[in-house]
PDB file of C-alpha atoms in Angstrom:
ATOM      1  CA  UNK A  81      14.746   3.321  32.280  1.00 71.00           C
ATOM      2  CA  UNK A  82      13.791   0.741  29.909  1.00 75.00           C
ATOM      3  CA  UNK A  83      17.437   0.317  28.233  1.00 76.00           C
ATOM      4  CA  UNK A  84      19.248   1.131  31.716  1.00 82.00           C
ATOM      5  CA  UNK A  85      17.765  -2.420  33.053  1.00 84.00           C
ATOM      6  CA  UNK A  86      18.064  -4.334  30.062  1.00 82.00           C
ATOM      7  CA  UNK A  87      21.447  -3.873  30.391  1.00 79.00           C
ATOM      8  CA  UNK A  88      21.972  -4.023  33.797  1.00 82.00           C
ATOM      9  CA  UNK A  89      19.975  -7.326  33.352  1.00 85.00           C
ATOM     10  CA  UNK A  90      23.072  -8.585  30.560  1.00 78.00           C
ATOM     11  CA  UNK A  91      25.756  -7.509  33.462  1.00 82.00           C
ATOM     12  CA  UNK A  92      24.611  -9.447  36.116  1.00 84.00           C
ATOM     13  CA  UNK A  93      23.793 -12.544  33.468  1.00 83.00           C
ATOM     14  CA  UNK A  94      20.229 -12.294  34.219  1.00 85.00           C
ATOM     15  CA  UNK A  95      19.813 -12.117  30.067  1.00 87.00           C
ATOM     16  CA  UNK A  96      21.850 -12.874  27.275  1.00 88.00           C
ATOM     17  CA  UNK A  97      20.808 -10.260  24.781  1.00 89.00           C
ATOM     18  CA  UNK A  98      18.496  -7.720  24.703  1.00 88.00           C
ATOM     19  CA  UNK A  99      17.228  -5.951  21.390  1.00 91.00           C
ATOM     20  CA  UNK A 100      14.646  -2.627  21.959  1.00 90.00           C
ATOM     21  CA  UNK A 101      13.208   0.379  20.620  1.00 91.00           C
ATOM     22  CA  UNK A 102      12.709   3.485  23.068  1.00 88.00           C
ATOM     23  CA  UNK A 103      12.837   7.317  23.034  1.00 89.00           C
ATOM     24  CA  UNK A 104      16.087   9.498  23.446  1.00 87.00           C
ATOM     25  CA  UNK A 105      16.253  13.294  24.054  1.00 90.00           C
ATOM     26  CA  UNK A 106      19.192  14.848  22.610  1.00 90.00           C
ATOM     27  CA  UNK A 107      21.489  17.497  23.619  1.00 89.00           C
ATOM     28  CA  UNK A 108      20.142  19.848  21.370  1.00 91.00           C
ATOM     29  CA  UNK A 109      16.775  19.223  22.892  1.00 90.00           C
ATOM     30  CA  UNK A 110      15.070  16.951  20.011  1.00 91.00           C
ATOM     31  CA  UNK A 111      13.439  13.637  20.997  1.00 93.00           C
ATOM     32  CA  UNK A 112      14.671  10.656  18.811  1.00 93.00           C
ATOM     33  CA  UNK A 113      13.851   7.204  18.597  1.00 94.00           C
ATOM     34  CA  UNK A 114      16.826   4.539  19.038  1.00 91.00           C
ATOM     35  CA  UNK A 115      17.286   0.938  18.232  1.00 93.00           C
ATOM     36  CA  UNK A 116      19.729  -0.918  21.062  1.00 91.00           C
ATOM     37  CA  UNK A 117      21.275  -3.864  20.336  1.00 91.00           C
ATOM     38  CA  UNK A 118      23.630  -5.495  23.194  1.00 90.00           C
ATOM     39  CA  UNK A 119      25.051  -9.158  23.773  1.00 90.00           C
ATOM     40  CA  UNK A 120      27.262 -10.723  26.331  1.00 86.00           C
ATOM     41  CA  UNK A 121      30.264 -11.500  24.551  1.00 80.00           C
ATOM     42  CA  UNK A 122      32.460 -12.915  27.294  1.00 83.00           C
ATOM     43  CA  UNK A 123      31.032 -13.828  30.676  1.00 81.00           C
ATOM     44  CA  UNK A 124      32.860 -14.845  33.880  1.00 85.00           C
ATOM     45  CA  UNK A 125      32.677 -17.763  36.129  1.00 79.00           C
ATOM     46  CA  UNK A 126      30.237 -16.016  38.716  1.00 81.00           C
ATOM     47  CA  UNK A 127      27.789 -15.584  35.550  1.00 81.00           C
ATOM     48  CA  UNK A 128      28.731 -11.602  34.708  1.00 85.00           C
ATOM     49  CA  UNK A 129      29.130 -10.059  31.531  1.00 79.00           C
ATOM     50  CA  UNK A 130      32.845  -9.057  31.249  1.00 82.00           C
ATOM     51  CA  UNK A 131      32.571  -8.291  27.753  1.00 85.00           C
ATOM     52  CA  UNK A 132      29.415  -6.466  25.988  1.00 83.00           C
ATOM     53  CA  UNK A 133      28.759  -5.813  22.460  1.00 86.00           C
ATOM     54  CA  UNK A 134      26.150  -2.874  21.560  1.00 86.00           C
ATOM     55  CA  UNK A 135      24.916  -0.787  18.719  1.00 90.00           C
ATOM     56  CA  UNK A 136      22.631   2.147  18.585  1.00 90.00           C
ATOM     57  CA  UNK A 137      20.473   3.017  15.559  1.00 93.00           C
ATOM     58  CA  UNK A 138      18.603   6.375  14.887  1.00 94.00           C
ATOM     59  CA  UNK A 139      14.932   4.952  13.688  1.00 93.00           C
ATOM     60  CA  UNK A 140      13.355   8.340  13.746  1.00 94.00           C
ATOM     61  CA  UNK A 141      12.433   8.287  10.495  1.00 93.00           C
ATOM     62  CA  UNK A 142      11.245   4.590  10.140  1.00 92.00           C
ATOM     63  CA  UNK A 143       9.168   5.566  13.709  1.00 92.00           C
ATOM     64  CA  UNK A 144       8.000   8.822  11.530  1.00 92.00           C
ATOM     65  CA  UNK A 145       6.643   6.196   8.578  1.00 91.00           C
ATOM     66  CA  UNK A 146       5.222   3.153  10.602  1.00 89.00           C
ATOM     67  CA  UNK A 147       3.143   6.306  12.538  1.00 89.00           C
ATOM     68  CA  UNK A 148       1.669   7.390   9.350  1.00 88.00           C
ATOM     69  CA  UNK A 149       1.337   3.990   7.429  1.00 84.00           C
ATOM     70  CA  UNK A 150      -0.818   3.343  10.803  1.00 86.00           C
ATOM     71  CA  UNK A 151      -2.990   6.503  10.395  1.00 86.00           C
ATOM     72  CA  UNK A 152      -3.310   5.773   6.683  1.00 81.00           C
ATOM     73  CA  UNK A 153      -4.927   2.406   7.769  1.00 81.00           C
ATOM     74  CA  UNK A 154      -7.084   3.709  10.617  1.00 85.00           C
ATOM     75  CA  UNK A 155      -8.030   6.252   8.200  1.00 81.00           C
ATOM     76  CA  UNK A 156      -8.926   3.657   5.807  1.00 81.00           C
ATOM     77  CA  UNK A 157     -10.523   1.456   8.233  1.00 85.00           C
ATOM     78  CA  UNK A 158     -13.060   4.140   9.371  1.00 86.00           C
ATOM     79  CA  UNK A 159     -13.737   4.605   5.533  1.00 86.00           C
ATOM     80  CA  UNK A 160     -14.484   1.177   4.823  1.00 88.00           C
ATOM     81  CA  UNK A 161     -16.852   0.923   7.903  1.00 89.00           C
ATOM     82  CA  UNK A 162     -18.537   4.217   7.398  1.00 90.00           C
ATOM     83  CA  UNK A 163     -19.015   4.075   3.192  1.00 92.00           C
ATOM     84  CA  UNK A 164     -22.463   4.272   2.388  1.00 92.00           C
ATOM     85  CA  UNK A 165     -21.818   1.756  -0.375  1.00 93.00           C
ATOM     86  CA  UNK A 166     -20.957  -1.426  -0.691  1.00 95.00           C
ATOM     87  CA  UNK A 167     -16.310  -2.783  -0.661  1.00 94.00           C
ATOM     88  CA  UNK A 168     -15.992  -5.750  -0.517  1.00 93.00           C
ATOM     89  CA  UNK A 169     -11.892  -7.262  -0.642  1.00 92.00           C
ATOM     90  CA  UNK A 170     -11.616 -10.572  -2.745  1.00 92.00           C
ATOM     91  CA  UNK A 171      -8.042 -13.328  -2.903  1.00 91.00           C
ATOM     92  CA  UNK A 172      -7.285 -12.623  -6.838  1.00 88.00           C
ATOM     93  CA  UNK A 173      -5.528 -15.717  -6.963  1.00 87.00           C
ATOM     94  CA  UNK A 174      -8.809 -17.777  -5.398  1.00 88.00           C
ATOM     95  CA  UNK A 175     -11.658 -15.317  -5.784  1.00 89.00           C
ATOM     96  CA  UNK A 176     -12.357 -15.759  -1.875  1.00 93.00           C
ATOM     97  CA  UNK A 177     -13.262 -12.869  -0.212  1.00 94.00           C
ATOM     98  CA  UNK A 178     -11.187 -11.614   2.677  1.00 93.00           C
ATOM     99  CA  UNK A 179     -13.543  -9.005   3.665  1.00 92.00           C
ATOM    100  CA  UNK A 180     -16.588  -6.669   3.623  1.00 94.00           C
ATOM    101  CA  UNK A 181     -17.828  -3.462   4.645  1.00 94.00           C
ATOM    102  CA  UNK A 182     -20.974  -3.096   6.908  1.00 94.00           C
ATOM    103  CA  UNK A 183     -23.103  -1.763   3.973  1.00 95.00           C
ATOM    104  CA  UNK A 184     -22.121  -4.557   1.641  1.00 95.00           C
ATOM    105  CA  UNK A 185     -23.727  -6.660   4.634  1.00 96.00           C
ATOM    106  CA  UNK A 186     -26.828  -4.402   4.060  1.00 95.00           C
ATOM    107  CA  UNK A 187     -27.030  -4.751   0.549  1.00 95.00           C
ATOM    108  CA  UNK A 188     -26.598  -8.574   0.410  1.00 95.00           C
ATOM    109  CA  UNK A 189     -29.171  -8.607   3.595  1.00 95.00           C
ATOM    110  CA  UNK A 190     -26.427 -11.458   5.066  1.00 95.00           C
ATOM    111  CA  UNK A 191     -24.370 -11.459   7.854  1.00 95.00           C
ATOM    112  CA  UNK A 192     -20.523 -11.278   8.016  1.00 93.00           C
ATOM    113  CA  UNK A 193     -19.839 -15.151   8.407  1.00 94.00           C
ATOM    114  CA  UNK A 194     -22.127 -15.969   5.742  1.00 94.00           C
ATOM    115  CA  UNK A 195     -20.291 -13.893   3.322  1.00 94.00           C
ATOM    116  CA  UNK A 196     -16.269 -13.585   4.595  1.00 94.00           C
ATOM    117  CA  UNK A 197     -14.619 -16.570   3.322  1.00 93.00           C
ATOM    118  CA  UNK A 198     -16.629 -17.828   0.767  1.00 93.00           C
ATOM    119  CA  UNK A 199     -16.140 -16.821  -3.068  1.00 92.00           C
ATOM    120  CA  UNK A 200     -17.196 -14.196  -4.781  1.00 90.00           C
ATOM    121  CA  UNK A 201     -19.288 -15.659  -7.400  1.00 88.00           C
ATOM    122  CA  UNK A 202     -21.607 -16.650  -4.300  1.00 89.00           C
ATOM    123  CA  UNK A 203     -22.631 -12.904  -3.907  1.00 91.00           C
ATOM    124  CA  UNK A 204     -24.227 -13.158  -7.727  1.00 90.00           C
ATOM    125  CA  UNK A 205     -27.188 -15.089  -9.568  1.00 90.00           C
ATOM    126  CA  UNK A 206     -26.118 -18.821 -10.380  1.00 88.00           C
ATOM    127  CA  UNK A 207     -27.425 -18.132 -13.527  1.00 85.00           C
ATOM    128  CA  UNK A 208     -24.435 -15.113 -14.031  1.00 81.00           C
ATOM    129  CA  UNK A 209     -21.559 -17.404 -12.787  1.00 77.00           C
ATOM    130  CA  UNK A 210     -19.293 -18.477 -15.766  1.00 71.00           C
ATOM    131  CA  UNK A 211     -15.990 -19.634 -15.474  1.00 61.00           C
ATOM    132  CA  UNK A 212     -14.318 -21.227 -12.766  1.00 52.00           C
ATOM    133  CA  UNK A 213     -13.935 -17.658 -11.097  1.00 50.00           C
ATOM    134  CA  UNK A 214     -17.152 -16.308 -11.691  1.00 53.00           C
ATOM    135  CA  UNK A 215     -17.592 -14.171 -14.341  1.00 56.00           C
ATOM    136  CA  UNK A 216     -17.103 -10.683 -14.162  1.00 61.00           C
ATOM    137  CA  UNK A 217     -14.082 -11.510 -11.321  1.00 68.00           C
ATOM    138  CA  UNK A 218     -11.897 -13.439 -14.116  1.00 59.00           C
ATOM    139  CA  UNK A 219     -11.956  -9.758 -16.067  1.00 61.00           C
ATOM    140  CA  UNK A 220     -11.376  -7.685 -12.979  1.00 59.00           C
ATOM    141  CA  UNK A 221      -8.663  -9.581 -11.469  1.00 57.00           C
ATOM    142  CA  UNK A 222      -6.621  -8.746 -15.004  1.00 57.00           C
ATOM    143  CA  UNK A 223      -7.301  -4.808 -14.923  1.00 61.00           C
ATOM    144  CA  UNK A 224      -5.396  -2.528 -12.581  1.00 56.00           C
ATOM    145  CA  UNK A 225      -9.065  -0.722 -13.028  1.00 66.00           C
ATOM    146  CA  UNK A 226     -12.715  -1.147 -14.323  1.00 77.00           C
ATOM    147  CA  UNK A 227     -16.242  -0.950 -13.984  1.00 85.00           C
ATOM    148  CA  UNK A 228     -18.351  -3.338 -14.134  1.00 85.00           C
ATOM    149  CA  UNK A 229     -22.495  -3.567 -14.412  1.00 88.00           C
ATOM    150  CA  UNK A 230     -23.737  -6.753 -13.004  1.00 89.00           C
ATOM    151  CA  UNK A 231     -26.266  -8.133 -11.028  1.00 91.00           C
ATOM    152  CA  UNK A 232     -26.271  -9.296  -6.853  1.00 92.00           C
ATOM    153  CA  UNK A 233     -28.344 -11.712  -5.064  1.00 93.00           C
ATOM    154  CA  UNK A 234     -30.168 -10.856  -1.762  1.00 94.00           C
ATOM    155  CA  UNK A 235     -30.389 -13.611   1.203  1.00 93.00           C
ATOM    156  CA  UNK A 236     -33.962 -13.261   0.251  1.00 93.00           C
ATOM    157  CA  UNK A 237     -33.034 -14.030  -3.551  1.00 92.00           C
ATOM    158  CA  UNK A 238     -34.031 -10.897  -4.625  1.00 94.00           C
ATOM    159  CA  UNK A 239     -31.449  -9.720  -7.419  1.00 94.00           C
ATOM    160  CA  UNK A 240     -30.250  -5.838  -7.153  1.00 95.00           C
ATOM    161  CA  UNK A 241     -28.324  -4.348 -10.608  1.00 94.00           C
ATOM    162  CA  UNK A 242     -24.766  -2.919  -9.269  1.00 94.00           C
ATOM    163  CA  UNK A 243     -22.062  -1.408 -10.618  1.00 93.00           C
ATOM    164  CA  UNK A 244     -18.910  -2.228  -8.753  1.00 91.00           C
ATOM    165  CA  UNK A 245     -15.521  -0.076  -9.430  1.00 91.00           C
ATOM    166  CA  UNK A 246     -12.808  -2.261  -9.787  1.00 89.00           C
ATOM    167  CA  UNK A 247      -9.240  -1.974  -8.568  1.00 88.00           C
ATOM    168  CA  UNK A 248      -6.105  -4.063  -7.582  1.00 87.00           C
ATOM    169  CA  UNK A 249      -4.024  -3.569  -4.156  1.00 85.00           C
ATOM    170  CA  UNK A 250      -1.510  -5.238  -2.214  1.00 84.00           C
ATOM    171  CA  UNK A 251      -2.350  -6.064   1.366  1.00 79.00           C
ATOM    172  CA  UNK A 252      -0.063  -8.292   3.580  1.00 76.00           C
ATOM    173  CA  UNK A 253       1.351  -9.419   0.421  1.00 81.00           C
ATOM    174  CA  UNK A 254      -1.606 -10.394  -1.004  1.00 85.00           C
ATOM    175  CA  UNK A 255      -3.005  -9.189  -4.338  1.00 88.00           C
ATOM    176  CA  UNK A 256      -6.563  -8.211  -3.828  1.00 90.00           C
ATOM    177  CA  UNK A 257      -8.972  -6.882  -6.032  1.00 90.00           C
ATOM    178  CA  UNK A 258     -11.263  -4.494  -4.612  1.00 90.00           C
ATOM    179  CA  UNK A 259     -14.801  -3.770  -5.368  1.00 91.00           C
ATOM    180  CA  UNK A 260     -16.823  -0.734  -4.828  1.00 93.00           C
ATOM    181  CA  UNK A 261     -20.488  -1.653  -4.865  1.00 94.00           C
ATOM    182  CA  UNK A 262     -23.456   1.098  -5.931  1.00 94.00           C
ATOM    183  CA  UNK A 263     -26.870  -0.425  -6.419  1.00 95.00           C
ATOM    184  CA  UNK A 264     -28.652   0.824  -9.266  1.00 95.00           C
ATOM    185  CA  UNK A 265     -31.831  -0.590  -8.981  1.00 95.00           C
ATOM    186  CA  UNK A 266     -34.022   2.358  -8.068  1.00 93.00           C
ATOM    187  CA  UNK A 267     -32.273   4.508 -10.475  1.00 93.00           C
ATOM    188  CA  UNK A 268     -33.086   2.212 -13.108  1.00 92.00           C
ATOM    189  CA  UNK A 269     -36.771   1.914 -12.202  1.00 93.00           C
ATOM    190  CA  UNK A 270     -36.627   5.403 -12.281  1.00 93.00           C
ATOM    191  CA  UNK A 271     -35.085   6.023 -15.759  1.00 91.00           C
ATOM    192  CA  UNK A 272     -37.254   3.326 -16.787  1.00 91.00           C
ATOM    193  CA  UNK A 273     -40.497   4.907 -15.282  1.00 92.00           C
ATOM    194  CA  UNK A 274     -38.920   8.570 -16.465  1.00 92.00           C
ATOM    195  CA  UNK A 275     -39.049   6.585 -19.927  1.00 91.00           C
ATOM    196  CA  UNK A 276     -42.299   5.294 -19.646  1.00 91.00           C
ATOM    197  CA  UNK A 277     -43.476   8.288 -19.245  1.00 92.00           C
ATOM    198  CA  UNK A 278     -42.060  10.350 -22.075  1.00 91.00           C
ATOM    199  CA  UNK A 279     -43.452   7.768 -23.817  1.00 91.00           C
ATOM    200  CA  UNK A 280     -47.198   7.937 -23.012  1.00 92.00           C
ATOM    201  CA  UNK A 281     -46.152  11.820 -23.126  1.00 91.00           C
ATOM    202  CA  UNK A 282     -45.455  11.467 -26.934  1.00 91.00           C
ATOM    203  CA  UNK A 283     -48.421   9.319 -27.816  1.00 90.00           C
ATOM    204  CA  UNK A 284     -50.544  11.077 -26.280  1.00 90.00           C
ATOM    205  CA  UNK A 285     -49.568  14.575 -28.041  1.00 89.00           C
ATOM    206  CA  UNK A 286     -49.414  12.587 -31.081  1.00 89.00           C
ATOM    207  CA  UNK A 287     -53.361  11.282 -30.366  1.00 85.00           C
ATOM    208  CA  UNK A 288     -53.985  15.406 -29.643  1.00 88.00           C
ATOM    209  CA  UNK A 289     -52.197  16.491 -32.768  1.00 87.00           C
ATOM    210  CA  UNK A 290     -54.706  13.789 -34.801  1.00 85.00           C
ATOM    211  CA  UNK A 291     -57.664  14.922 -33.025  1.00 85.00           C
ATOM    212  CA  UNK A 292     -56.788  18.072 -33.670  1.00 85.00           C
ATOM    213  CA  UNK A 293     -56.480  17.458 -37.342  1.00 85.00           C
ATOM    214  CA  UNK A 294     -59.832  15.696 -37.920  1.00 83.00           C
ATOM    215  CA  UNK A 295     -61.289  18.295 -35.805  1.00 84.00           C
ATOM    216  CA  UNK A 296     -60.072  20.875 -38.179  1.00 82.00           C
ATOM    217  CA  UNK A 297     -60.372  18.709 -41.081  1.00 80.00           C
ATOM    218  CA  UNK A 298     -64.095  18.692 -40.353  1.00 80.00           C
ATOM    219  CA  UNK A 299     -64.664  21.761 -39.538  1.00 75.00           C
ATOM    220  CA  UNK A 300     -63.568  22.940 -42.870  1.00 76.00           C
ATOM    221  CA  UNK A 301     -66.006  20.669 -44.252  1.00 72.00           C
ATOM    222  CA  UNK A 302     -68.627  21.964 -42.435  1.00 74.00           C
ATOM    223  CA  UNK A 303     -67.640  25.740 -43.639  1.00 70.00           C
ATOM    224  CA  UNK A 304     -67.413  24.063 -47.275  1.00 70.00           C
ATOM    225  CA  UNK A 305     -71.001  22.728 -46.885  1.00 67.00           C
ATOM    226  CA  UNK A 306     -72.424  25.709 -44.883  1.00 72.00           C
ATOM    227  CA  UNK A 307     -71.074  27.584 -48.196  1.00 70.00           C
ATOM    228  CA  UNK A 308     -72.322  25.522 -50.744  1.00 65.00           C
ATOM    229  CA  UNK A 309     -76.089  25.197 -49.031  1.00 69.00           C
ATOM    230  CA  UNK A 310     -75.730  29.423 -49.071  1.00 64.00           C
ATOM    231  CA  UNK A 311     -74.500  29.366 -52.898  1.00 64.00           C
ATOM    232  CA  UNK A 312     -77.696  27.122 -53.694  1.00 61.00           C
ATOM    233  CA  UNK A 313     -80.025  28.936 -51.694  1.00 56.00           C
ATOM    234  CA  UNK A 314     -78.890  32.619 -53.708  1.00 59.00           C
ATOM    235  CA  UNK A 315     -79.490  30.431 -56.800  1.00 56.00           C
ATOM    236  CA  UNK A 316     -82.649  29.252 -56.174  1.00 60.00           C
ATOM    237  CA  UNK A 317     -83.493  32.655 -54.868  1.00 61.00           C
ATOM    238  CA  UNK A 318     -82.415  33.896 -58.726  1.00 59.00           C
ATOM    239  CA  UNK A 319     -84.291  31.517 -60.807  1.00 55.00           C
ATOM    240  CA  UNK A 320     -87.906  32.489 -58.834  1.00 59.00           C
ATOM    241  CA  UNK A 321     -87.531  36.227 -59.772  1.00 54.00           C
TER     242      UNK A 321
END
């Protein structure tokens, strides 16, 4: 095994040392993981270990929680490259972002280079930068959480309204603020149009309710003078006899 010629490696003075992590079944059965350490403490004139110092640690458990800190990433990983919306990862100390999902790429119509690296402020409107941050970032990067309704700039220049959920993490020991990314555009044409709407809706019932009303109004004017031509002709009809 692994361990059987590290240390037959140490014996004949091939190696000095040797530190490593390998699987041990037990007597009951139950496979553990085990941390060696072993040095040459004394070592004869022909080069040979005489003397050799070892330890063995149980590491199960840390084996147990690097196994699922690394499916917790992967997990995350396959998140952030299959979300349908925009993450992007941004330095909160610089504003420089460390990286980007695929459909962030999509949104901003630019590829990874041209966005990975560079600050944040560079995915918004010139016009919207304020502050040697950028805006909207300075107020992020001092909330655990937030959301935020700004604007993004296209490669093409076109400008898209977002709102990006806000939130801070520690990666690699590096405080990052993350962004969530929804573009809002069509909805807002769409509220906009729905609004639009509703209000040619309203004028024109109120233009139907006014027709209505002269319509009536004059149609009561016509009974009124239908009425008063029959009242004159029953008088006139009353002074002849």
């Amino acid at each position: 095994t692994m361990a059987t010629d590290a240390m037959n490696a140490i014996v004949n003075g091939r190696r000095p040392d040797w530190r490593g992590e390998y699987r041990w079944r037990t007597a009951s059965g139950d496979n553990i993981w085990i941390l060696t350490l072993a040095k040459a403490f004394e070592v004869s004139v022909t080069g040979e270990a005489t003397l050799i110092s070892g330890t063995n640690r149980n590491i199960t458990q840390r084996k147990a929680s690097e196994e699922a800190l690394r499916q917790s990433e992967e997990c995350y990983r396959l998140l952030f490259a299959e979300a349908t919306y925009g993450i992007a990862l941004a330095d909160a100390e610089t504003g420089l972002i460390v990286d980007c999902n695929p459909a962030m790429l999509t949104l901003l119509g630019q590829p990874r280079e041209a966005v990975v690296g560079r600050h944040q402020r560079h995915l918004h409107p010139p016009d919207t930068w304020t502050g040697e941050l950028g805006g909207k970032f300075g107020e992020a990067r001092t909330q655990s959480s937030g959301l935020i309704r700004t604007q993004m700039q296209t490669a093409s220049g076109e400008r898209r309204e977002v709102e990006i959920k806000t939130s801070e993490m520690h990666l690699g020991g590096r405080r990052l603020v993350q962004g969530l990314v929804t573009d809002i555009t069509d909805r807002l044409k769409a509220e906009q149009a729905l609004r639009d709407s509703n209000q040619q809706l309203a004028q024109a019932l109120q233009d139907l309710q006014v027709s209505q009303t002269q319509i009536i109004r004059q149609e009561r004017l016509s009974a009124l003078g239908q009425m008063a031509s029959g009242i004159a002709h029953d008088f006139n009809n009353q002074l002849t006899v």
